[in-house]
Each structure stands twice: as structure tokens, then as C-alpha cells.
mmCIF file of C-alpha atoms in Angstrom:
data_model
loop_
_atom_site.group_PDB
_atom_site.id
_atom_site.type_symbol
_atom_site.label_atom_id
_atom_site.label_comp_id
_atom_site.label_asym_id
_atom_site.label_seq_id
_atom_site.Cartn_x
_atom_site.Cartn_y
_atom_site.Cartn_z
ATOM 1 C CA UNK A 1 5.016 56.794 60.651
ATOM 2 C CA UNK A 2 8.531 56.682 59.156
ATOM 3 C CA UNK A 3 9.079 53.062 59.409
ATOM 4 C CA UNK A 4 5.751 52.338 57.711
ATOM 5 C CA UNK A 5 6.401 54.509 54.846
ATOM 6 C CA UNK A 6 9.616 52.690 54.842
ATOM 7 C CA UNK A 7 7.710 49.452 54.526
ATOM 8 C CA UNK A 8 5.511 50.632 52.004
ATOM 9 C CA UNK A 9 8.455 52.189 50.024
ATOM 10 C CA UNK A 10 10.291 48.985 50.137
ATOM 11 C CA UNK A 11 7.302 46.602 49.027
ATOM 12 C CA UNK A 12 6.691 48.795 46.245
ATOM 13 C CA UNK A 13 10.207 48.776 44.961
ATOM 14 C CA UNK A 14 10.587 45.223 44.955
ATOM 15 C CA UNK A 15 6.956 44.710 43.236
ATOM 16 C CA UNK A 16 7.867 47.327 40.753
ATOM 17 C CA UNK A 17 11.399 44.893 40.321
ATOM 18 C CA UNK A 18 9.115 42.076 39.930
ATOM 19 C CA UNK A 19 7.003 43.528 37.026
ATOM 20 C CA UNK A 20 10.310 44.517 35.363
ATOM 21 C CA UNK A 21 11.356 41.105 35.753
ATOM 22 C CA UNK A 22 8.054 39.555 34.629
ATOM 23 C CA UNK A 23 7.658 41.810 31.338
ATOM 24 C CA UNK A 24 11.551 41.399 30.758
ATOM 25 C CA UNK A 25 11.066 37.570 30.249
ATOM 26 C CA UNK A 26 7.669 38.069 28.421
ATOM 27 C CA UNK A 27 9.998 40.188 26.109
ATOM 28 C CA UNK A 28 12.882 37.458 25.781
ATOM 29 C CA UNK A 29 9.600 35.232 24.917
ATOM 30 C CA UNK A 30 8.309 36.930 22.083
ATOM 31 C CA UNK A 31 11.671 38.009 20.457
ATOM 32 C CA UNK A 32 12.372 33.765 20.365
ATOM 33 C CA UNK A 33 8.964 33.461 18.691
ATOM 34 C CA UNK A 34 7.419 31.026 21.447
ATOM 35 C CA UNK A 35 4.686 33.820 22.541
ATOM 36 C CA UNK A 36 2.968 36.420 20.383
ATOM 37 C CA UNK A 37 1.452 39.442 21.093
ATOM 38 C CA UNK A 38 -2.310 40.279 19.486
ATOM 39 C CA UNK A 39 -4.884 43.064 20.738
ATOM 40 C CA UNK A 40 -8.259 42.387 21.629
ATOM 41 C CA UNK A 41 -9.664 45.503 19.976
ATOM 42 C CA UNK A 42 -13.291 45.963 18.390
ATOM 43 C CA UNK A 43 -14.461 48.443 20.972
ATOM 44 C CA UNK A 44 -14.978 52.105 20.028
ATOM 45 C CA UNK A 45 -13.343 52.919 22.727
ATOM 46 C CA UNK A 46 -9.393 52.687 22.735
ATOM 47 C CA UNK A 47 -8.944 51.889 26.766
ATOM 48 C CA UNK A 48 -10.136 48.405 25.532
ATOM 49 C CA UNK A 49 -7.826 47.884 22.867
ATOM 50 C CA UNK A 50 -5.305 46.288 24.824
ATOM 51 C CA UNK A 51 -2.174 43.320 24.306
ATOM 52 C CA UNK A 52 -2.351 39.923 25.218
ATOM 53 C CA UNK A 53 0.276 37.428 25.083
ATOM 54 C CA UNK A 54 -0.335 34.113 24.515
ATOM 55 C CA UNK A 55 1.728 30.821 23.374
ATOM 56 C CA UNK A 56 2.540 30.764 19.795
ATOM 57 C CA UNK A 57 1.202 27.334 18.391
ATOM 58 C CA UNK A 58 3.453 24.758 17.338
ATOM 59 C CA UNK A 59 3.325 24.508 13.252
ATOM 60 C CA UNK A 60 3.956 20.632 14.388
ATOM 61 C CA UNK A 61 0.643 20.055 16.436
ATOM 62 C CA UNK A 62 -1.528 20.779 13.448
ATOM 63 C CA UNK A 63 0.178 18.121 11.305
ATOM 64 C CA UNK A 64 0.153 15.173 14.162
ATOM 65 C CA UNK A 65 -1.223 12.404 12.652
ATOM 66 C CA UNK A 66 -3.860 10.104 14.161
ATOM 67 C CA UNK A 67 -2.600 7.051 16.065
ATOM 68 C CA UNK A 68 -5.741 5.411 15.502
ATOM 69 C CA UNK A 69 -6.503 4.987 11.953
ATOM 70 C CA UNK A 70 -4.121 1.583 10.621
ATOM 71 C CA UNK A 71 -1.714 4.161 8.357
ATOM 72 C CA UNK A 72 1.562 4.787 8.359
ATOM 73 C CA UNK A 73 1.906 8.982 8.056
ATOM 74 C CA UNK A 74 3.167 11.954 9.259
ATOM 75 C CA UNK A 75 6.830 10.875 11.951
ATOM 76 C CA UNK A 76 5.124 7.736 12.293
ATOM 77 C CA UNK A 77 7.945 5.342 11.970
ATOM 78 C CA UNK A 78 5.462 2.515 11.631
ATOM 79 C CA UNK A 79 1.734 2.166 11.643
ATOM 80 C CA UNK A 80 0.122 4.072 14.415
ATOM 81 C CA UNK A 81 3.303 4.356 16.603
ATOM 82 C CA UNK A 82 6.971 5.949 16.777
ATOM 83 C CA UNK A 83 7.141 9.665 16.400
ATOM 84 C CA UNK A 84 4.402 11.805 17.926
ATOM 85 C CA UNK A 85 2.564 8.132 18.564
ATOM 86 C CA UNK A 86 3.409 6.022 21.231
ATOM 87 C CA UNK A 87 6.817 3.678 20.615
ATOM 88 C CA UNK A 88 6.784 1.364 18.206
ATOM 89 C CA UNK A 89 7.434 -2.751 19.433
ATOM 90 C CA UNK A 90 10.373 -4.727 18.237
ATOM 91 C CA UNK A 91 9.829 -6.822 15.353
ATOM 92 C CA UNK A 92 7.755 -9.510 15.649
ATOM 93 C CA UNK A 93 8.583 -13.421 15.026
ATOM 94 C CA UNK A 94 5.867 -13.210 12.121
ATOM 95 C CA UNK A 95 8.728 -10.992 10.229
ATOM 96 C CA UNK A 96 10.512 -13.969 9.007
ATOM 97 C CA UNK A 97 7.819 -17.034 9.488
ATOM 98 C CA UNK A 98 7.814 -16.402 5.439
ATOM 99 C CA UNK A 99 3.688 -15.692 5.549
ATOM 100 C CA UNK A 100 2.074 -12.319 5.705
ATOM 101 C CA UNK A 101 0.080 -11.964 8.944
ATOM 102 C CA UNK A 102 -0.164 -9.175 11.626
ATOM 103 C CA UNK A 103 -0.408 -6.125 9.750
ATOM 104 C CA UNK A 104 2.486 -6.852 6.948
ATOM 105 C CA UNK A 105 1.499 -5.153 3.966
ATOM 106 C CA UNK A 106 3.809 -7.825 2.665
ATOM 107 C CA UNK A 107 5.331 -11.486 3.574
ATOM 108 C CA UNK A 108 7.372 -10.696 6.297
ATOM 109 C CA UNK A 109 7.649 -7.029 5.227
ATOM 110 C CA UNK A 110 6.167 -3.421 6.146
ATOM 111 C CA UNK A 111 4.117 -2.896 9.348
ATOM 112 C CA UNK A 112 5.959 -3.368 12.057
ATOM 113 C CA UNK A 113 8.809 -5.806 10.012
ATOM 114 C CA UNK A 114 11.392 -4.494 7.784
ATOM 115 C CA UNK A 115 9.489 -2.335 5.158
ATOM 116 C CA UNK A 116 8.780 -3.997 1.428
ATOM 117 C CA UNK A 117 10.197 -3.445 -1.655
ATOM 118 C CA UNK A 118 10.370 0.552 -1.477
ATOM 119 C CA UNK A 119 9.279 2.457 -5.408
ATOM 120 C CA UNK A 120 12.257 2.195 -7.694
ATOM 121 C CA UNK A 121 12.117 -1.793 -7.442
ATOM 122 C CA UNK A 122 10.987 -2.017 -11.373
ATOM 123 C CA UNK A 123 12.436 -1.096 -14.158
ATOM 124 C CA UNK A 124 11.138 -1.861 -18.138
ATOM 125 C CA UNK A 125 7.748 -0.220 -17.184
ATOM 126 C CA UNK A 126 5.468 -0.787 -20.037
ATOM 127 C CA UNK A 127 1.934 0.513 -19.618
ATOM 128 C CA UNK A 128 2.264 0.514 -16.198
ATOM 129 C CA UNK A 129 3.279 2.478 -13.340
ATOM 130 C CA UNK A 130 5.305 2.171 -10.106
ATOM 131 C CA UNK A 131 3.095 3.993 -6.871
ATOM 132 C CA UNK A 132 4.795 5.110 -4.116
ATOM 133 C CA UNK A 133 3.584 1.967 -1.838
ATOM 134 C CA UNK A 134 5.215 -0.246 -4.418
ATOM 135 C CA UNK A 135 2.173 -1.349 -6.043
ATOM 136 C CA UNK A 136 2.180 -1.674 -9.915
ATOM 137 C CA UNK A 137 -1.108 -0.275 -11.516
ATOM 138 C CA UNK A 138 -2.043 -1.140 -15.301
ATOM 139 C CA UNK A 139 -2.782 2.166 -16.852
ATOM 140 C CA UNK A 140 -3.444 1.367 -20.577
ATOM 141 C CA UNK A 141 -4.107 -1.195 -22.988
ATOM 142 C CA UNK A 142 -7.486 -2.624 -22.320
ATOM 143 C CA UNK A 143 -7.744 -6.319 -20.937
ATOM 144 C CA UNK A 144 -4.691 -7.789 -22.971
ATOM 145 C CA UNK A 145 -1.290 -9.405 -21.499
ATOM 146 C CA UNK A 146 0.352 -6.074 -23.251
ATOM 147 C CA UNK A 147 1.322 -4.286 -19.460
ATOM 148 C CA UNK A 148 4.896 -5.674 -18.489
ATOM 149 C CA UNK A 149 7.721 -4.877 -15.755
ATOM 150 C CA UNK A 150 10.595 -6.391 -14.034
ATOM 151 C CA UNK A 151 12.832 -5.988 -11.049
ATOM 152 C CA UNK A 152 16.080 -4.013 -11.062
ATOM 153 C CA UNK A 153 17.921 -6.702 -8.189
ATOM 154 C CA UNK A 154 18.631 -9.905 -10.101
ATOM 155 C CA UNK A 155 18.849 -13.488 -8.306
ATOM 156 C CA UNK A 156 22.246 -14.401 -9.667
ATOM 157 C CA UNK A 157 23.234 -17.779 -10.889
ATOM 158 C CA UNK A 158 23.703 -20.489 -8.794
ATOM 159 C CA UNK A 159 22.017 -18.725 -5.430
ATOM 160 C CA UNK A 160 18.679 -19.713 -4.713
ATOM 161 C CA UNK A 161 15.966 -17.389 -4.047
ATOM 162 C CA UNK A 162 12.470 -16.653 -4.876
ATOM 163 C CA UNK A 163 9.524 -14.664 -4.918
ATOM 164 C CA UNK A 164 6.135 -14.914 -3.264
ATOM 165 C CA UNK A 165 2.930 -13.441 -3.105
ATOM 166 C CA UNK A 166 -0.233 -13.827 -0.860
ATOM 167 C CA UNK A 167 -3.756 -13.974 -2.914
ATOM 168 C CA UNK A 168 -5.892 -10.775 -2.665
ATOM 169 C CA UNK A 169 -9.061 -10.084 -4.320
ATOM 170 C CA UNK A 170 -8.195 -6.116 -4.466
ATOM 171 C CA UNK A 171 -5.040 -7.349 -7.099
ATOM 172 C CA UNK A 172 -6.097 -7.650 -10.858
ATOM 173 C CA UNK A 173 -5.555 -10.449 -13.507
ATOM 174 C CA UNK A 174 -1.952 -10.812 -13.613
ATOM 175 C CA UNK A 175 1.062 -13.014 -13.603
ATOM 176 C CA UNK A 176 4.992 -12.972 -12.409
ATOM 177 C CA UNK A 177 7.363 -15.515 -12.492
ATOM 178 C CA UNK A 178 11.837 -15.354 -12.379
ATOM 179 C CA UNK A 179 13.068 -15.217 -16.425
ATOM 180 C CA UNK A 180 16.946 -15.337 -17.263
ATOM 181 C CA UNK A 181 15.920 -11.950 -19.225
ATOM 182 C CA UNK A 182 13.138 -8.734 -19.355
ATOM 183 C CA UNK A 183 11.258 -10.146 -22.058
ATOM 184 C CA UNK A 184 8.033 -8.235 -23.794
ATOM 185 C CA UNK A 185 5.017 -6.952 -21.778
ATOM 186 C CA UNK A 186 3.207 -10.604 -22.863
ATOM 187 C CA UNK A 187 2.896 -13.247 -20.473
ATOM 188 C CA UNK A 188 4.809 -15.562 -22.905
ATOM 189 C CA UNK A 189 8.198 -14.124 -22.410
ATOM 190 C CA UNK A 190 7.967 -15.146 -18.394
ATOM 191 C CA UNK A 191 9.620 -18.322 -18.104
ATOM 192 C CA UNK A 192 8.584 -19.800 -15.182
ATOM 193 C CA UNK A 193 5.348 -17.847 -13.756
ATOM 194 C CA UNK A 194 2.202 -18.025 -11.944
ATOM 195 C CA UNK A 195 -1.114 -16.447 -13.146
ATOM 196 C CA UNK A 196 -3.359 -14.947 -11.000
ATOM 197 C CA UNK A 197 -7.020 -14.330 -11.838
ATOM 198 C CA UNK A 198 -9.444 -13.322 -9.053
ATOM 199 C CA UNK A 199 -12.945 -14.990 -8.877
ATOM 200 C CA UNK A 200 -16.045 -14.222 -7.382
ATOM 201 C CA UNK A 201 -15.979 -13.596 -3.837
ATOM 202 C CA UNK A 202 -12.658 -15.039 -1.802
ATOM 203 C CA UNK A 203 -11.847 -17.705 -4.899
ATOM 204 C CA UNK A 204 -8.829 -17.365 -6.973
ATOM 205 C CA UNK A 205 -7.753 -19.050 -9.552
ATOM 206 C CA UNK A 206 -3.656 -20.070 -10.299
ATOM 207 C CA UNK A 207 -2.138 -21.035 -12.860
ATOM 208 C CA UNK A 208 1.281 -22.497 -13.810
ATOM 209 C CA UNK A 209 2.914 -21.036 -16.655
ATOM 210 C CA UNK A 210 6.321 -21.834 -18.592
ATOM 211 C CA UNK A 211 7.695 -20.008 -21.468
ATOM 212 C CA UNK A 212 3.361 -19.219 -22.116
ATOM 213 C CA UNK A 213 2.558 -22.458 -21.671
ATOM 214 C CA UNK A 214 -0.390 -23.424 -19.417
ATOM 215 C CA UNK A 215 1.364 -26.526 -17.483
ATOM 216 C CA UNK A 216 -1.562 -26.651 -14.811
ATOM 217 C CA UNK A 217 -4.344 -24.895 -12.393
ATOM 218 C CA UNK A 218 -5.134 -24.847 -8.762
ATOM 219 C CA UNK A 219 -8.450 -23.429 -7.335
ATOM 220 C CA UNK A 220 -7.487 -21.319 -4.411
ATOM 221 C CA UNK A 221 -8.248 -18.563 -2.270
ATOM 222 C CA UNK A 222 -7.549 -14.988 -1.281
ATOM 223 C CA UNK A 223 -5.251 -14.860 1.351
ATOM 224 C CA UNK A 224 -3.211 -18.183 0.297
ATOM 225 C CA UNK A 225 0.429 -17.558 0.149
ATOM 226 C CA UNK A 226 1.844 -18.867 -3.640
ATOM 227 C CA UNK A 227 5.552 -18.668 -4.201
ATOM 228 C CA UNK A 228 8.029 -19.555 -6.569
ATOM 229 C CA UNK A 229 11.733 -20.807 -5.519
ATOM 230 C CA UNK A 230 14.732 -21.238 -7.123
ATOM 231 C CA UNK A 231 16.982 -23.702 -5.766
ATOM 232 C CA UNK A 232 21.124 -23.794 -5.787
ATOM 233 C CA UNK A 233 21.065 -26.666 -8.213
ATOM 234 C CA UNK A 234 18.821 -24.799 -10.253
ATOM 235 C CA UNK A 235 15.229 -26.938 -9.355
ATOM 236 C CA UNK A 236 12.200 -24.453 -9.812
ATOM 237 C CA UNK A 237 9.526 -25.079 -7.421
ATOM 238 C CA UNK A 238 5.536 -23.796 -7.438
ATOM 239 C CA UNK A 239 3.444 -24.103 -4.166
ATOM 240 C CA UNK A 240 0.539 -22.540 -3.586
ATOM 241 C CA UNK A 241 -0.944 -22.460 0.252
ATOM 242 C CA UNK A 242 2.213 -24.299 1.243
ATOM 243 C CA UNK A 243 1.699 -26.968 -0.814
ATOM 244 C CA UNK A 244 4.030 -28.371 -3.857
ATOM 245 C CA UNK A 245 2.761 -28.627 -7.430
ATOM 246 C CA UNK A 246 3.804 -31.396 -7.935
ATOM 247 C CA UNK A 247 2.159 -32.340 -11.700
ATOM 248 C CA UNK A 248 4.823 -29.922 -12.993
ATOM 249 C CA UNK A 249 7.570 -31.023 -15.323
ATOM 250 C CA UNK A 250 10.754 -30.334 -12.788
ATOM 251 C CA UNK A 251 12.661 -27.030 -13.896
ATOM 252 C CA UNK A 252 15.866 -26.672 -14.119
ATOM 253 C CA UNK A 253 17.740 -23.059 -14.214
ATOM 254 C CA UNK A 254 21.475 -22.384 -12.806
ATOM 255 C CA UNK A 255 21.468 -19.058 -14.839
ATOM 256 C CA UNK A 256 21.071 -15.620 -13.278
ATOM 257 C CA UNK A 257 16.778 -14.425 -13.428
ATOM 258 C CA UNK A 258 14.800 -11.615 -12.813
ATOM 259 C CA UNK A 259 11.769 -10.640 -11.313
ATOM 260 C CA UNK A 260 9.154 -10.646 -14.534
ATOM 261 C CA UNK A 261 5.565 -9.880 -14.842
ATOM 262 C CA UNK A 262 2.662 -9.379 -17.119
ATOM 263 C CA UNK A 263 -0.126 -7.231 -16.070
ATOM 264 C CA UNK A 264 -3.880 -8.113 -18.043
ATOM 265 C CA UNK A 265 -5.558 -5.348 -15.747
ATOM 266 C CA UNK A 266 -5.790 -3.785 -12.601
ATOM 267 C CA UNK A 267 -2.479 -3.971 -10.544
ATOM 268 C CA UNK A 268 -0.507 -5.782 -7.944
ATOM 269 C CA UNK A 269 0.990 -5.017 -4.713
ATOM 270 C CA UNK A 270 2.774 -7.203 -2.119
ATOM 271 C CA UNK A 271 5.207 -9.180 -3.781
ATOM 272 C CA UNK A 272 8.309 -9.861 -2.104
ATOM 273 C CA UNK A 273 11.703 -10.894 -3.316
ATOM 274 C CA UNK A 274 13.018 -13.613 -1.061
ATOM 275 C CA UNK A 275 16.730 -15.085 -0.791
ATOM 276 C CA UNK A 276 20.214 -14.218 -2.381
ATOM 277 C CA UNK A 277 18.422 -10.908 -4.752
ATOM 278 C CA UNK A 278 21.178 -8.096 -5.374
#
């Protein structure tokens, strides 16, 4: 009878060892804030008010973003991937193939390139503002050429360089161009520019203008890339869809230029700075 009260008295002390054990870590647990204590009361009587312990929640899991909905938020690094989404895939051969494909928000930019032009890109805001995205929205002034910007980097003289921009329908009636100086909010003080006016359903219409000066017009559509370049000898070039205008005077401009534009209404987004900008 001994030895089994032995037994007993051993199994006991080691099961009372193991609940010290157990509620020891429990209490390491709480005091580093990963589990919390609560009561499951609402009885009258207060045998059934008793604690429970369960996993604190992460203040992280209630902010994941979805990896499904074609946004860049929350860690994402870019859209629907890196952070708390799966990895992310190296760049794509689309990010310098100079169009906007994929899911660029630009040419060659944002997505899962090299992001676009980040806010701070404009400076000589007049009647318009500069989003977070990038996109400049006309926020004043009616439908009149009296909404103006231009870019902070300059393309200096002698480097060639450009800018670009791929036809949307969401974009309003606007126009940018490169001019040796920030002019006025009209679309006169751009020196070499291209006007943008959306149409009716995909059609755009594009202009060429110098110094306000309507030199010629091309019938396009939305998603048409249009660019203007700015050669090393100074040659300005126009092509819209990939193609040359080639009833324009040839322009000529070694000088250092800016990014300029003239907002009518609405706003524009996606334009991307291309070559030797600093």
C-alpha cells in the first residue's frame, strides 16, 4: 500500500510541477502583451465568472490590404504583391520598351517598373493642384487656358530628352510641351507643345502648338502614345502613335527647357519625363 501511495504522491507532484509550469508561461505571455486575459461573466452566479486567455490580435491583421483589388496600399511594395501579399516579380522588359502597357500607370513607370514622377515634380502651380499620384487637377477658372504648371528637373542644354504621354479619355482638355522658361498659365507661353482634347468615345484629338500657334492636327485615339523629343543638336520632334509629324516646320533649341503645361479643364496624369532631366 506504501509503494502505491508513493506512486500516487509522485504523479501528483510532478502534475502539480506541470501546472506551475503551464500557468508560469501563460504569465510570461500576458506580461509581453501576446495573450490577454478577459472573463466570461454575465451569470448571476460568480462560480461562472471565470478567466480565459486567449491570443491578443495583431493591430497589423486588421490593416492587411487586399491582394486582389489592382491598388497599390497598405506594405504593398507594388500592386497586389510585396509585403503581406505574395512577392513582387522583377521588372518587366515593358519598363523601358518606352510605351505604357502591363499595368504602368505610366510609360515605363509605376506598377511593377520604377514608380512615376512621385508629388513634388511641379512647381509654378497656378489654379491647379499636385495629388499625391502625381496627377495635376484644374481646380478653378472655368474652361479657359488660365491653369498652368511646370516641372522642377530641367532638360539642360545640349542633352536630349523628352516627354511623353499616352492618350486617355479620363484626362481633360489640356496641353504640355518643353519651353526654355515657366511662362504664364496660357497655352501661348509653351513653346513647343501638344494639345490634347478628348472626343467622343475612344477619339482624341492633337494638336501641334509653337509659341500659341496652331502648326497642325492629328485625329487619334485613347491609348496612342504622343511624345515630344529634344535632340542633342537641338531638332524638336512630335510623333503621335509612333509616327513623325512630319508637316512641322523643323525646331531648333540647344538651350536648357522645362516641362510646361496649360490646363483648359479637368486634369492630367501619366506624363513622364524621358532622357538627360535633372
Amino acid at each position: 500500500m506504501s509503494k502505491q501511495e508513493s506512486f500516487f504522491d509522485r504523479f501528483l507532484s510532478r502534475a502539480n510541477q506541470t501546472v506551475v509550469l503551464v500557468a508560469g508561461i501563460v504569465g510570461i505571455a500576458v506580461s509581453l502583451g501576446l495573450y490577454q486575459v478577459t472573463h466570461n461573466g454575465g451569470s448571476d452566479d460568480p462560480d461562472d465568472d471565470k478567466e480565459v486567455v486567449t491570443p491578443v490580435p495583431d493591430p497589423d491583421d486588421t490593416k492587411v490590404p487586399t491582394c486582389y483589388d489592382g491598388m497599390r496600399n497598405g506594405k504593398e511594395t507594388g500592386v497586389d504583391c510585396g509585403g503581406n501579399c505574395p512577392p513582387c516579380p522583377p521588372p518587366l522588359p515593358t519598363c523601358s520598351d518606352k510605351i505604357r502597357n502591363g499595368n504602368e500607370e505610366g510609360v515605363d513607370c509605376g506598377g511593377n517598373c520604377p514608380p512615376c514622377e512621385p508629388k513634388g515634380a511641379f512647381t509654378n502651380l497656378e489654379r491647379i493642384i499636385e495629388e499625391s499620384t502625381g496627377r495635376l487637377t484644374k481646380t478653378s477658372g472655368g474652361k479657359n487656358w488660365n491653369g498652368g504648371a511646370s516641372s522642377v528637373k530641367v532638360l539642360p542644354a545640349g542633352t536630349a530628352g523628352g516627354v511623353s504621354y499616352t492618350l486617355k479619355s479620363s484626362d481633360g482638355h489640356f496641353l504640355f510641351g518643353l519651353s526654355p522658361i515657366a511662362g504664364d498659365a496660357g497655352f501661348q507661353s509653351v513653346k513647343y507643345a501638344l494639345a490634347v482634347q478628348p472626343g467622343t468615345g475612344a477619339k482624341v484629338q492633337v494638336n501641334v502648338f509653337e509659341s500659341g500657334i496652331n502648326r497642325t492636327k492629328r485625329d487619334s485615339r485613347t491609348g496612342v502614345r504622343t511624345s515630344i523629343h529634344r535632340a542633342a543638336n537641338g531638332q524638336i520632334t512630335y510623333t503621335v502613335d509612333g509616327m513623325r509629324v512630319t508637316d512641322v516646320p523643323a525646331a531648333n533649341y540647344t538651350g536648357s527647357l522645362l516641362l510646361d503645361l496649360s490646363i483648359n479643364h479637368g486634369g492630367v496624369s501619366g506624363l513622364t519625363m524621358e532622357g538627360g532631366w535633372r
